[in-house]
């Protein structure tokens, strides 16, 4: 099996998406691209677009007097019940309105209150800048249970995806509201605004500078590279722009800052995705646009001999850049950092007792609110007759295909068999299919005993791979009843699982993110693999194409339901065993939840029961079920969850083909397929 076949495929496809890129040749050419790029980015990020921004309702909850400046502990509202915790550093001796800098943090343990973040705030305020430092959504005092070292990425931040939100989009919107707040301050010159941050904060800085033209200067630090480079690394969910490689490269985003000022800071000892070389590629791409505006001097790339950081030398470069472009002073060269004293993080707390406002939203609770809004259309839904539902189902399948991403055409069915082995009367033949070039699909094909005619066949899915599927007791029960069992390693699982894929409780973290970067969610690719296997099965004379089942065990039940929904003529029965009955959750998805199932916008199509209803009137078997938190649901709860699907089956006069049970023995499940 090739090493890292999945990542290699994603990288190959990403390169192909940009193989014919050409720079803009004129301002008019760029303006057309700029408009399309901004629209695509806002859509992919799912940046909130309310009819009218909600009131900021700013509150100063405490003040620390520090001689030539003061620190205000601030709270303001971004969206209804989405509160931003912030620190405002106000210079005392400013004559008239001062330029202001928004400071956004990265993944430092203390968020906005971390000493690394405080240092640049203090340096700036002592140089006469008004500074606003904000906690990112789900970080610092905006985490579910605030504490040092909390992490808003992985499954926590990805909780937003099925509900049609992204952590990146919320950050972009929060930072736009931070600018709204800055422009309400009488001490601030609203036309002289800058933004800076490092790592994840540098990522925010890049997008803030690109998408909010009220910023006159942006300084992203240890964060700029290329989108292609992200496919060689792990990154935080807050950095993932779904489908970005289908419409942009990072240099295009930098170019959106033109003709305003942009300083890119890199470190020679940083990770590959933020390396000097990768950053230089994006800066060169952006430089073409800065030249079109005649402002080459407003784009600069400065590398430092340093690991990943925002150290004093980097800060001093930023001070010089902000002073030149926001104050009109100096030549942009580094300015020595004024002496300062770091405050204790607890002294800067907006909520020292953690008594946050009622309804205070975090990523999981915002996701739950958004999910319920999307699913409200199903409340009390009733189709009058089967034809009416079929019209709805056609629309839903179309939307599902779009959400699951563009997939290549299925290849001509072909499989390379390996040597058959026999153990305990079971014949096992390894097969190797290729759903697309360079992507192997290993399958174990098992039969037992002799068959009178073609056998019924079951595709048995497990997201730990084919070995785990065949260990499940149902496999043995199916073989005993004369079924053929085919267990695949869906891509990025089993033998094809990339090395080092797990991060923070998400076993498929990197593969799920890499799939999103190229606009092909992992769930969609898994469905594609199943369809490839089904195509091969339909031309096997030893298999009965009229008796084909797809069964998903645990989380793989969602894969089975989606595959059945989009493969109507190839699947006679679909079953989900101990599968979650809903994506909706008030808490972060628990460790062990496959990130590949968390498809952006999936709940805009429907929840798990709606996906199941798309198999009507073919046989549907639901055995057991768990909550989005992995807690076992009772038979009554499972039946209530699937009430809509049951109603659809009754419309088709196919109630006997609909089975929901709290428990069934493997033999009973095999008999019911």
XYZ file of C-alpha atoms in Angstrom:
673
model
C 0.000 0.000 0.000
C 1.513 3.398 -0.942
C 2.495 5.570 2.011
C 0.222 8.588 2.519
C -1.785 7.894 -0.639
C -4.633 10.060 0.582
C -2.504 13.120 1.319
C -0.633 12.650 -1.942
C -3.944 12.640 -3.794
C -5.129 15.824 -2.076
C -1.823 17.552 -2.857
C -1.919 16.446 -6.489
C -5.454 17.723 -6.908
C -4.600 20.994 -5.162
C -1.705 21.577 -7.538
C -3.918 20.804 -10.514
C -6.451 23.400 -9.365
C -3.793 26.111 -9.720
C -1.686 24.733 -12.573
C -2.980 27.393 -14.978
C -2.908 30.397 -12.646
C -1.815 33.645 -14.249
C -1.347 37.016 -12.541
C -3.765 39.851 -13.260
C -2.627 41.996 -16.163
C -4.436 45.227 -15.296
C -6.303 47.015 -12.534
C -9.578 46.161 -14.293
C -8.589 42.494 -14.439
C -7.754 42.548 -10.740
C -10.963 44.346 -9.765
C -13.036 41.627 -11.444
C -11.058 38.919 -9.653
C -11.201 40.844 -6.391
C -14.998 41.012 -6.405
C -15.373 37.287 -7.155
C -12.712 36.369 -4.600
C -14.294 38.365 -1.789
C -17.704 36.832 -2.508
C -16.258 33.311 -2.561
C -14.360 33.858 0.678
C -17.323 35.283 2.571
C -19.475 32.366 1.368
C -16.904 29.680 2.214
C -16.242 31.174 5.642
C -19.983 31.480 6.275
C -19.386 34.957 7.671
C -22.645 36.093 9.333
C -24.542 38.657 7.264
C -27.357 39.949 9.480
C -29.858 42.380 8.006
C -28.709 44.813 10.646
C -25.798 44.411 13.066
C -26.992 43.926 16.618
C -26.257 46.644 19.194
C -22.708 46.433 20.509
C -23.892 47.225 24.042
C -20.295 47.890 25.164
C -19.480 47.758 28.831
C -16.368 48.816 30.740
C -16.317 46.462 33.709
C -13.053 47.599 35.264
C -10.076 49.938 34.821
C -6.397 49.507 35.672
C -4.538 52.842 35.924
C -0.927 52.569 34.848
C 0.476 56.115 34.798
C 0.831 57.103 31.140
C -1.928 54.723 30.051
C -4.884 52.814 31.439
C -6.282 49.376 30.719
C -10.045 48.996 30.422
C -11.680 45.605 30.745
C -14.262 45.589 27.943
C -17.262 43.523 26.903
C -19.197 44.079 23.664
C -21.708 42.089 21.627
C -20.892 40.777 18.169
C -24.055 38.779 17.414
C -27.017 38.366 19.754
C -25.596 36.618 22.866
C -22.130 36.375 21.278
C -20.042 38.519 23.613
C -16.449 39.531 22.968
C -14.119 39.897 25.962
C -11.426 42.506 25.383
C -8.785 44.777 26.895
C -8.481 48.410 25.758
C -5.111 50.096 26.268
C -5.724 53.830 26.276
C -2.813 56.320 26.105
C -3.348 59.159 28.596
C -1.302 61.850 26.911
C -2.553 61.555 23.330
C -3.156 64.934 21.699
C -6.373 64.619 19.733
C -7.504 61.308 18.279
C -4.980 58.481 18.301
C -4.450 55.788 15.670
C -5.581 52.388 16.899
C -4.383 48.808 16.518
C -6.535 45.713 16.921
C -4.457 42.937 18.515
C -5.636 39.394 17.855
C -3.945 36.479 19.598
C -2.917 33.054 18.406
C -2.774 29.795 20.316
C -0.900 31.066 23.347
C -2.203 29.646 26.650
C -3.524 32.925 28.027
C -5.277 34.165 24.869
C -5.504 37.983 24.889
C -4.079 38.080 28.451
C -1.009 35.997 27.668
C 2.308 37.759 28.372
C 3.328 37.350 24.706
C 0.172 39.171 23.624
C 0.336 41.762 26.380
C 3.875 42.711 25.321
C 2.843 44.131 21.950
C -0.195 45.852 23.450
C 2.009 47.593 25.992
C 4.657 48.528 23.448
C 2.023 50.063 21.180
C 0.195 52.033 23.866
C 3.470 53.492 25.127
C 4.144 54.677 21.568
C 0.819 56.526 21.576
C -1.508 53.987 19.942
C -4.951 53.078 21.251
C -4.937 49.269 21.429
C -7.836 46.814 21.560
C -6.959 43.180 22.333
C -9.798 40.671 21.913
C -10.313 37.030 22.837
C -10.985 34.899 19.779
C -14.268 32.989 19.684
C -13.936 29.907 21.858
C -10.644 31.017 23.403
C -9.649 32.673 26.670
C -12.712 33.924 28.518
C -14.877 32.800 25.580
C -14.207 29.089 26.055
C -16.897 26.880 27.577
C -14.975 26.712 30.859
C -12.256 29.375 30.819
C -8.798 28.183 31.831
C -5.218 28.540 30.699
C -4.320 26.444 27.685
C -7.848 25.808 26.399
C -7.973 24.994 22.685
C -10.772 26.079 20.373
C -9.706 23.883 17.460
C -10.221 20.219 16.545
C -13.649 18.816 17.471
C -14.522 21.862 19.598
C -14.334 24.356 16.752
C -15.511 21.849 14.142
C -18.811 21.575 16.028
C -19.817 24.656 14.020
C -19.368 23.035 10.618
C -22.547 20.928 10.206
C -24.594 23.951 11.297
C -23.242 25.973 8.392
C -20.796 28.075 10.426
C -17.010 28.176 10.614
C -14.691 29.280 13.381
C -12.784 31.369 10.847
C -15.965 33.113 9.682
C -16.973 33.962 13.227
C -13.515 35.366 13.913
C -13.721 37.530 10.800
C -17.104 38.846 11.904
C -16.014 39.437 15.508
C -13.057 41.443 14.267
C -15.298 43.530 12.018
C -17.429 44.314 15.069
C -14.247 45.154 16.982
C -13.599 47.813 14.335
C -17.179 49.025 14.778
C -16.410 49.363 18.470
C -13.096 51.151 17.920
C -14.832 53.726 15.750
C -17.218 54.558 18.607
C -14.336 55.549 20.880
C -13.790 59.315 21.045
C -10.051 58.768 21.542
C -9.668 56.869 18.225
C -9.025 58.156 14.722
C -11.280 55.737 12.847
C -9.400 56.272 9.578
C -6.075 55.168 11.033
C -6.547 51.569 12.084
C -4.131 48.646 12.062
C -4.302 44.971 12.960
C -1.646 42.497 14.040
C -1.303 39.012 15.502
C 0.865 35.922 15.311
C 0.186 32.284 14.439
C -3.589 31.860 14.519
C -3.740 35.584 15.268
C -1.625 36.223 12.175
C -4.169 34.233 10.211
C -6.923 36.460 11.587
C -4.792 39.502 10.745
C -4.448 38.430 7.121
C -8.187 37.965 6.659
C -9.069 41.114 8.597
C -6.709 43.164 6.466
C -7.975 41.550 3.276
C -11.703 41.767 3.937
C -12.159 44.899 6.063
C -10.929 47.925 4.162
C -11.149 50.117 7.242
C -7.727 48.764 8.216
C -4.952 50.939 6.795
C -2.166 48.568 7.847
C -1.857 44.862 8.653
C 1.059 42.906 10.142
C 0.540 39.117 10.174
C 3.351 37.329 12.032
C 4.479 33.692 11.736
C 1.324 32.746 9.882
C 1.673 33.396 6.162
C 2.555 30.515 3.872
C 0.525 28.909 1.111
C -2.717 26.980 1.115
C -0.829 24.160 -0.630
C 1.478 23.947 2.383
C -1.433 23.312 4.719
C -1.798 19.920 3.016
C 1.559 18.927 4.532
C 0.656 19.783 8.117
C -1.919 19.970 10.868
C -3.602 23.308 11.375
C -6.206 24.670 13.737
C -9.853 24.601 12.703
C -9.759 28.406 13.000
C -7.423 28.460 9.979
C -9.501 26.196 7.718
C -11.244 27.938 4.828
C -13.427 25.202 3.281
C -12.840 24.773 -0.425
C -10.262 27.571 -0.517
C -8.006 25.841 -3.034
C -10.840 25.776 -5.536
C -10.876 29.564 -5.843
C -7.724 31.052 -4.316
C -4.203 30.758 -3.048
C -2.920 32.619 -0.018
C -1.150 35.188 -2.171
C -4.532 36.232 -3.569
C -5.738 36.946 -0.030
C -2.662 39.064 0.679
C -3.296 40.919 -2.563
C -6.715 42.003 -1.276
C -4.912 44.280 1.184
C -3.596 46.455 -1.675
C -3.318 49.421 -1.868
C -3.150 49.500 1.929
C 0.001 48.618 3.885
C 1.039 45.015 4.561
C 4.091 43.766 6.461
C 4.546 39.979 6.491
C 6.815 38.670 9.250
C 8.267 35.141 9.037
C 10.606 33.024 11.171
C 13.443 30.917 9.770
C 12.768 28.051 12.192
C 9.007 27.956 11.816
C 6.899 25.019 10.620
C 6.767 24.287 6.887
C 3.346 25.847 6.337
C 4.604 29.165 7.785
C 8.144 28.941 6.440
C 10.006 31.836 4.876
C 10.028 30.070 1.504
C 6.281 29.398 1.461
C 5.521 32.926 2.660
C 7.759 34.311 -0.092
C 5.634 32.553 -2.725
C 2.490 34.270 -1.477
C 4.173 37.646 -1.085
C 5.457 37.401 -4.670
C 1.950 36.579 -5.870
C 0.544 39.581 -4.008
C 3.327 41.888 -5.186
C 1.941 41.804 -8.721
C -1.230 43.484 -7.475
C 0.614 46.027 -5.319
C 2.561 46.957 -8.472
C -0.680 47.471 -10.389
C -1.645 50.034 -7.745
C 1.799 51.619 -7.825
C 2.332 51.008 -4.096
C 5.147 48.461 -3.979
C 6.547 50.214 -0.930
C 3.423 49.215 1.031
C 4.259 45.513 0.816
C 7.215 44.132 2.729
C 8.341 40.659 3.801
C 10.774 40.442 6.720
C 12.237 37.102 7.937
C 13.764 36.750 11.399
C 16.191 34.160 12.698
C 13.697 32.691 15.154
C 11.332 29.853 15.958
C 7.553 30.368 15.840
C 7.058 33.498 17.947
C 6.139 37.161 18.210
C 9.376 38.225 19.888
C 10.775 41.663 20.653
C 12.579 42.056 17.319
C 9.368 41.203 15.477
C 7.387 43.607 17.632
C 9.853 46.396 16.972
C 9.483 45.856 13.214
C 5.719 46.077 13.655
C 6.025 49.320 15.685
C 7.979 50.950 12.881
C 5.505 49.814 10.240
C 2.436 50.988 12.155
C 4.116 54.302 12.995
C 4.863 55.011 9.331
C 1.508 54.039 7.858
C -0.842 55.071 10.684
C 0.985 58.134 12.019
C 2.871 59.219 8.923
C 6.090 59.275 10.912
C 9.454 57.644 10.273
C 10.571 55.421 7.427
C 9.086 52.137 8.605
C 12.278 50.776 10.129
C 12.091 49.100 13.558
C 11.427 51.246 16.617
C 12.939 50.174 19.958
C 10.381 48.757 22.351
C 9.559 50.969 25.340
C 10.005 49.443 28.766
C 6.842 47.962 30.193
C 5.545 45.674 32.911
C 3.275 42.711 32.177
C 0.026 42.534 34.154
C -1.109 39.397 35.909
C -3.645 37.645 33.643
C -6.176 37.472 36.486
C -6.047 41.271 36.839
C -7.180 41.632 33.219
C -10.136 39.232 33.529
C -13.490 40.588 32.419
C -15.149 37.803 34.400
C -12.934 37.126 37.422
C -15.700 34.997 38.931
C -16.653 33.481 35.536
C -20.202 34.863 35.969
C -20.860 35.481 32.307
C -24.145 36.915 30.941
C -27.095 34.561 30.681
C -27.157 32.924 27.268
C -23.438 33.651 26.662
C -22.646 31.652 23.512
C -19.554 29.560 22.824
C -18.831 27.635 19.597
C -20.896 24.563 20.599
C -23.880 26.547 21.884
C -23.847 28.855 18.850
C -23.689 25.729 16.680
C -26.734 24.305 18.471
C -28.686 27.532 17.943
C -27.749 27.644 14.259
C -28.547 23.946 13.825
C -32.002 24.303 15.291
C -32.694 27.277 13.031
C -31.738 25.221 9.974
C -33.862 22.262 11.073
C -36.899 24.341 12.030
C -38.272 23.845 8.501
C -38.810 20.165 9.381
C -40.949 20.897 12.434
C -44.349 19.445 11.700
C -43.297 18.541 8.157
C -45.801 16.330 6.374
C -45.804 15.308 2.750
C -49.318 14.764 1.450
C -48.390 11.899 -0.857
C -45.399 9.924 -2.089
C -44.991 12.001 -5.262
C -44.751 15.178 -3.201
C -41.997 13.651 -1.098
C -40.148 12.450 -4.181
C -40.071 16.027 -5.475
C -38.592 17.112 -2.147
C -36.164 14.187 -2.163
C -34.825 15.095 -5.616
C -34.071 18.589 -4.348
C -32.452 17.263 -1.163
C -30.258 14.825 -3.065
C -29.073 17.638 -5.291
C -28.196 19.736 -2.251
C -26.525 16.768 -0.580
C -24.283 16.221 -3.601
C -23.300 19.877 -3.508
C -22.549 19.823 0.219
C -20.500 16.623 -0.086
C -18.351 18.266 -2.740
C -17.529 17.653 -6.351
C -16.369 14.092 -6.900
C -14.675 12.678 -10.012
C -16.507 10.419 -12.406
C -16.594 6.854 -11.215
C -14.072 4.684 -13.055
C -14.992 1.604 -15.038
C -15.529 -1.166 -12.467
C -12.335 -3.114 -11.968
C -10.641 -4.871 -9.081
C -7.347 -6.651 -8.694
C -7.823 -9.810 -6.591
C -5.163 -11.170 -4.279
C -4.591 -14.726 -3.105
C -7.624 -16.332 -1.475
C -7.231 -17.844 1.978
C -9.555 -20.245 3.799
C -10.058 -20.367 7.560
C -12.904 -22.003 9.484
C -14.780 -22.534 6.232
C -14.641 -18.837 5.290
C -13.006 -17.892 2.000
C -11.332 -14.467 2.120
C -10.125 -12.731 -1.020
C -8.374 -9.371 -0.861
C -9.406 -6.961 -3.602
C -7.834 -3.691 -4.665
C -9.968 -1.099 -6.410
C -9.096 2.466 -7.407
C -12.016 4.898 -7.067
C -9.704 7.459 -8.679
C -6.099 7.343 -9.853
C -3.518 6.968 -7.080
C -6.190 6.265 -4.437
C -6.357 2.565 -3.512
C -9.458 1.045 -1.965
C -8.497 -2.227 -0.235
C -11.426 -4.611 0.307
C -11.769 -7.993 1.977
C -14.357 -10.175 0.197
C -15.670 -13.093 2.255
C -18.028 -15.984 1.508
C -18.804 -19.219 3.309
C -20.146 -22.480 1.928
C -21.650 -23.135 -1.478
C -24.375 -20.996 -2.987
C -27.333 -21.940 -5.153
C -27.147 -19.126 -7.673
C -26.000 -15.579 -7.054
C -25.449 -14.542 -3.428
C -26.879 -11.500 -1.710
C -24.026 -9.132 -0.880
C -23.426 -6.701 1.958
C -20.958 -3.814 2.069
C -20.002 -3.624 5.747
C -18.538 -0.273 6.799
C -16.504 0.680 9.833
C -14.443 3.868 10.091
C -11.613 1.977 11.772
C -11.290 -0.048 8.589
C -12.100 -3.437 7.128
C -10.567 -5.484 9.942
C -12.824 -3.792 12.501
C -15.858 -4.349 10.259
C -15.174 -8.078 9.935
C -14.703 -8.461 13.686
C -18.232 -7.160 14.221
C -20.578 -10.123 14.967
C -22.877 -9.233 12.070
C -20.221 -10.322 9.579
C -20.304 -13.887 10.883
C -24.116 -13.904 10.960
C -24.301 -12.765 7.330
C -21.846 -15.428 6.210
C -23.899 -18.067 8.015
C -26.947 -17.024 5.985
C -25.111 -17.299 2.681
C -24.332 -13.622 2.161
C -21.138 -12.337 0.626
C -19.518 -9.715 2.851
C -17.322 -6.964 1.437
C -15.474 -4.808 3.961
C -13.497 -1.856 2.557
C -10.867 0.428 3.975
C -12.542 3.692 3.046
C -9.858 6.229 2.177
C -7.849 7.590 5.094
C -8.934 4.597 7.220
C -7.398 1.193 7.848
C -4.409 0.541 5.605
C -4.807 3.920 3.919
C -4.863 5.955 7.136
C -2.237 8.738 6.940
C 0.492 8.783 9.546
C 0.102 11.289 12.369
C -3.536 11.938 11.469
C -4.893 12.350 15.003
C -5.044 15.672 16.862
C -6.791 16.494 20.147
C -9.206 13.558 20.199
C -9.993 13.598 16.475
C -8.516 10.469 14.905
C -8.944 11.782 11.350
C -8.170 15.449 12.085
C -5.637 16.130 9.338
C -7.286 14.093 6.597
C -10.642 15.766 7.316
C -9.062 19.218 7.128
C -7.037 18.457 4.005
C -10.168 17.199 2.283
C -11.949 20.449 3.129
C -9.120 22.598 1.766
C -9.635 21.058 -1.680
C -13.431 21.283 -1.416
C -14.059 17.558 -1.117
C -15.318 16.764 2.401
C -14.177 13.375 3.622
C -17.768 12.117 3.972
C -18.288 12.814 0.269
C -15.125 10.938 -0.603
C -16.206 7.984 1.530
C -19.535 7.893 -0.314
C -17.588 7.937 -3.576
C -15.580 4.903 -2.405
C -18.760 3.002 -1.547
C -20.251 3.814 -4.939
C -17.119 2.547 -6.663
C -17.387 -0.750 -4.805
C -21.095 -1.010 -5.571
C -20.404 -0.479 -9.271
C -17.946 -3.366 -9.231
C -20.418 -5.582 -7.388
C -23.152 -5.027 -9.982
C -21.130 -6.769 -12.682
C -20.147 -9.808 -10.599
C -22.175 -12.839 -11.736
C -21.692 -14.502 -8.350
C -23.531 -11.624 -6.615
C -27.260 -10.881 -6.715
C -27.504 -7.200 -7.700
C -31.141 -7.146 -6.563
C -30.138 -8.057 -3.010
C -27.404 -5.587 -2.111
C -27.121 -4.041 1.328
C -24.929 -1.292 2.765
C -24.502 -1.446 6.525
C -22.684 1.147 8.613
C -21.464 0.348 12.107
C -21.376 3.223 14.593
C -20.376 6.514 12.905
C -20.141 4.709 9.564
C -23.940 4.512 9.648
C -23.999 8.106 8.362
C -21.780 7.051 5.447
C -24.162 4.187 4.684
C -27.221 6.456 4.754
C -25.620 9.028 2.449
C -24.343 6.352 0.073
C -27.804 4.808 -0.119
C -29.450 8.201 -0.661
C -27.211 8.866 -3.666
C -27.090 5.307 -5.072
C -30.771 4.472 -5.430
C -30.407 1.856 -8.161
C -27.541 -0.009 -6.520
C -28.687 -0.407 -2.902
C -31.676 -2.505 -1.904
C -31.229 -2.244 1.871
C -29.417 0.224 4.103
C -28.763 -0.190 7.819
C -27.261 2.009 10.515
C -26.195 0.271 13.709
C -25.625 2.271 16.912
C -25.264 5.448 14.860
C -25.834 8.954 16.175
C -29.432 9.996 15.677
C -28.711 13.728 15.405
C -25.854 16.112 14.753
C -27.349 18.724 17.080
C -25.325 19.242 20.255
C -24.906 21.869 22.964
C -21.417 20.573 23.697
C -18.345 19.935 21.609
C -18.413 16.577 19.835
C -16.638 14.087 22.105
C -13.239 12.503 21.448
C -13.573 9.694 18.953
C -16.090 11.524 16.755
C -14.816 11.331 13.169
C -14.189 14.874 11.938
C -14.807 13.555 8.443
C -18.529 13.382 9.273
C -18.655 17.075 10.238
C -19.411 18.426 6.798
C -19.919 22.201 6.558
C -23.573 22.989 5.943
C -24.832 19.395 6.110
C -27.739 20.337 8.385
C -28.940 22.684 5.666
C -29.912 19.471 3.869
C -31.190 17.692 6.945
C -30.258 15.782 10.069
C -29.586 12.038 10.254
C -33.317 11.066 10.065
C -33.798 13.186 6.924
C -30.790 11.491 5.325
C -32.360 8.148 6.223
C -35.694 9.139 4.653
C -33.939 9.571 1.288
C -33.716 5.772 1.038
C -37.494 5.340 0.937
C -39.091 3.069 -0.193
C -36.100 0.704 -0.075
C -35.540 -1.314 3.096
C -34.188 0.719 6.009
C -32.965 -0.875 9.238
C -32.045 1.223 12.269
C -30.721 -0.679 15.262
C -29.949 1.272 18.389
C -28.674 4.811 18.353
C -26.562 7.261 20.268
C -26.701 10.980 20.896
C -24.221 13.381 19.335
C -22.324 12.939 22.613
C -22.155 9.164 22.158
C -24.708 8.351 24.856
C -26.972 5.376 24.211
C -30.566 6.294 23.381
C -33.584 4.176 24.296
C -35.679 2.493 21.655
C -38.399 5.075 22.192
C -35.969 7.937 21.680
C -34.608 6.384 18.511
C -38.090 5.774 17.105
C -39.130 9.339 17.918
C -36.017 10.654 16.195
C -36.851 8.704 13.038
C -40.565 9.551 13.073
C -40.263 11.623 9.905
C -38.550 8.776 8.049
C -41.229 6.357 9.255
C -43.915 8.711 7.961
C -42.254 8.876 4.551
C -42.174 5.077 4.370
C -45.864 4.925 5.178
C -46.547 7.393 2.352
C -44.974 4.848 0.027
C -47.039 2.022 1.568
C -43.687 0.575 2.600
C -44.053 0.544 6.369
C -42.972 -3.099 6.465
C -39.644 -2.072 4.941
C -38.943 0.306 7.808
C -37.411 -1.208 10.950
C -36.337 0.598 14.097
C -35.258 -1.448 17.094
C -33.418 -0.734 20.307
C -31.497 -3.989 20.000
C -31.380 -6.925 17.590
C -29.158 -9.980 17.538
C -26.717 -10.282 14.639
C -28.831 -13.143 13.272
C -31.973 -10.990 13.433
C -30.237 -8.127 11.648
C -28.976 -10.487 8.942
C -32.485 -11.871 8.490
C -33.924 -8.348 8.244
C -31.645 -7.061 5.513
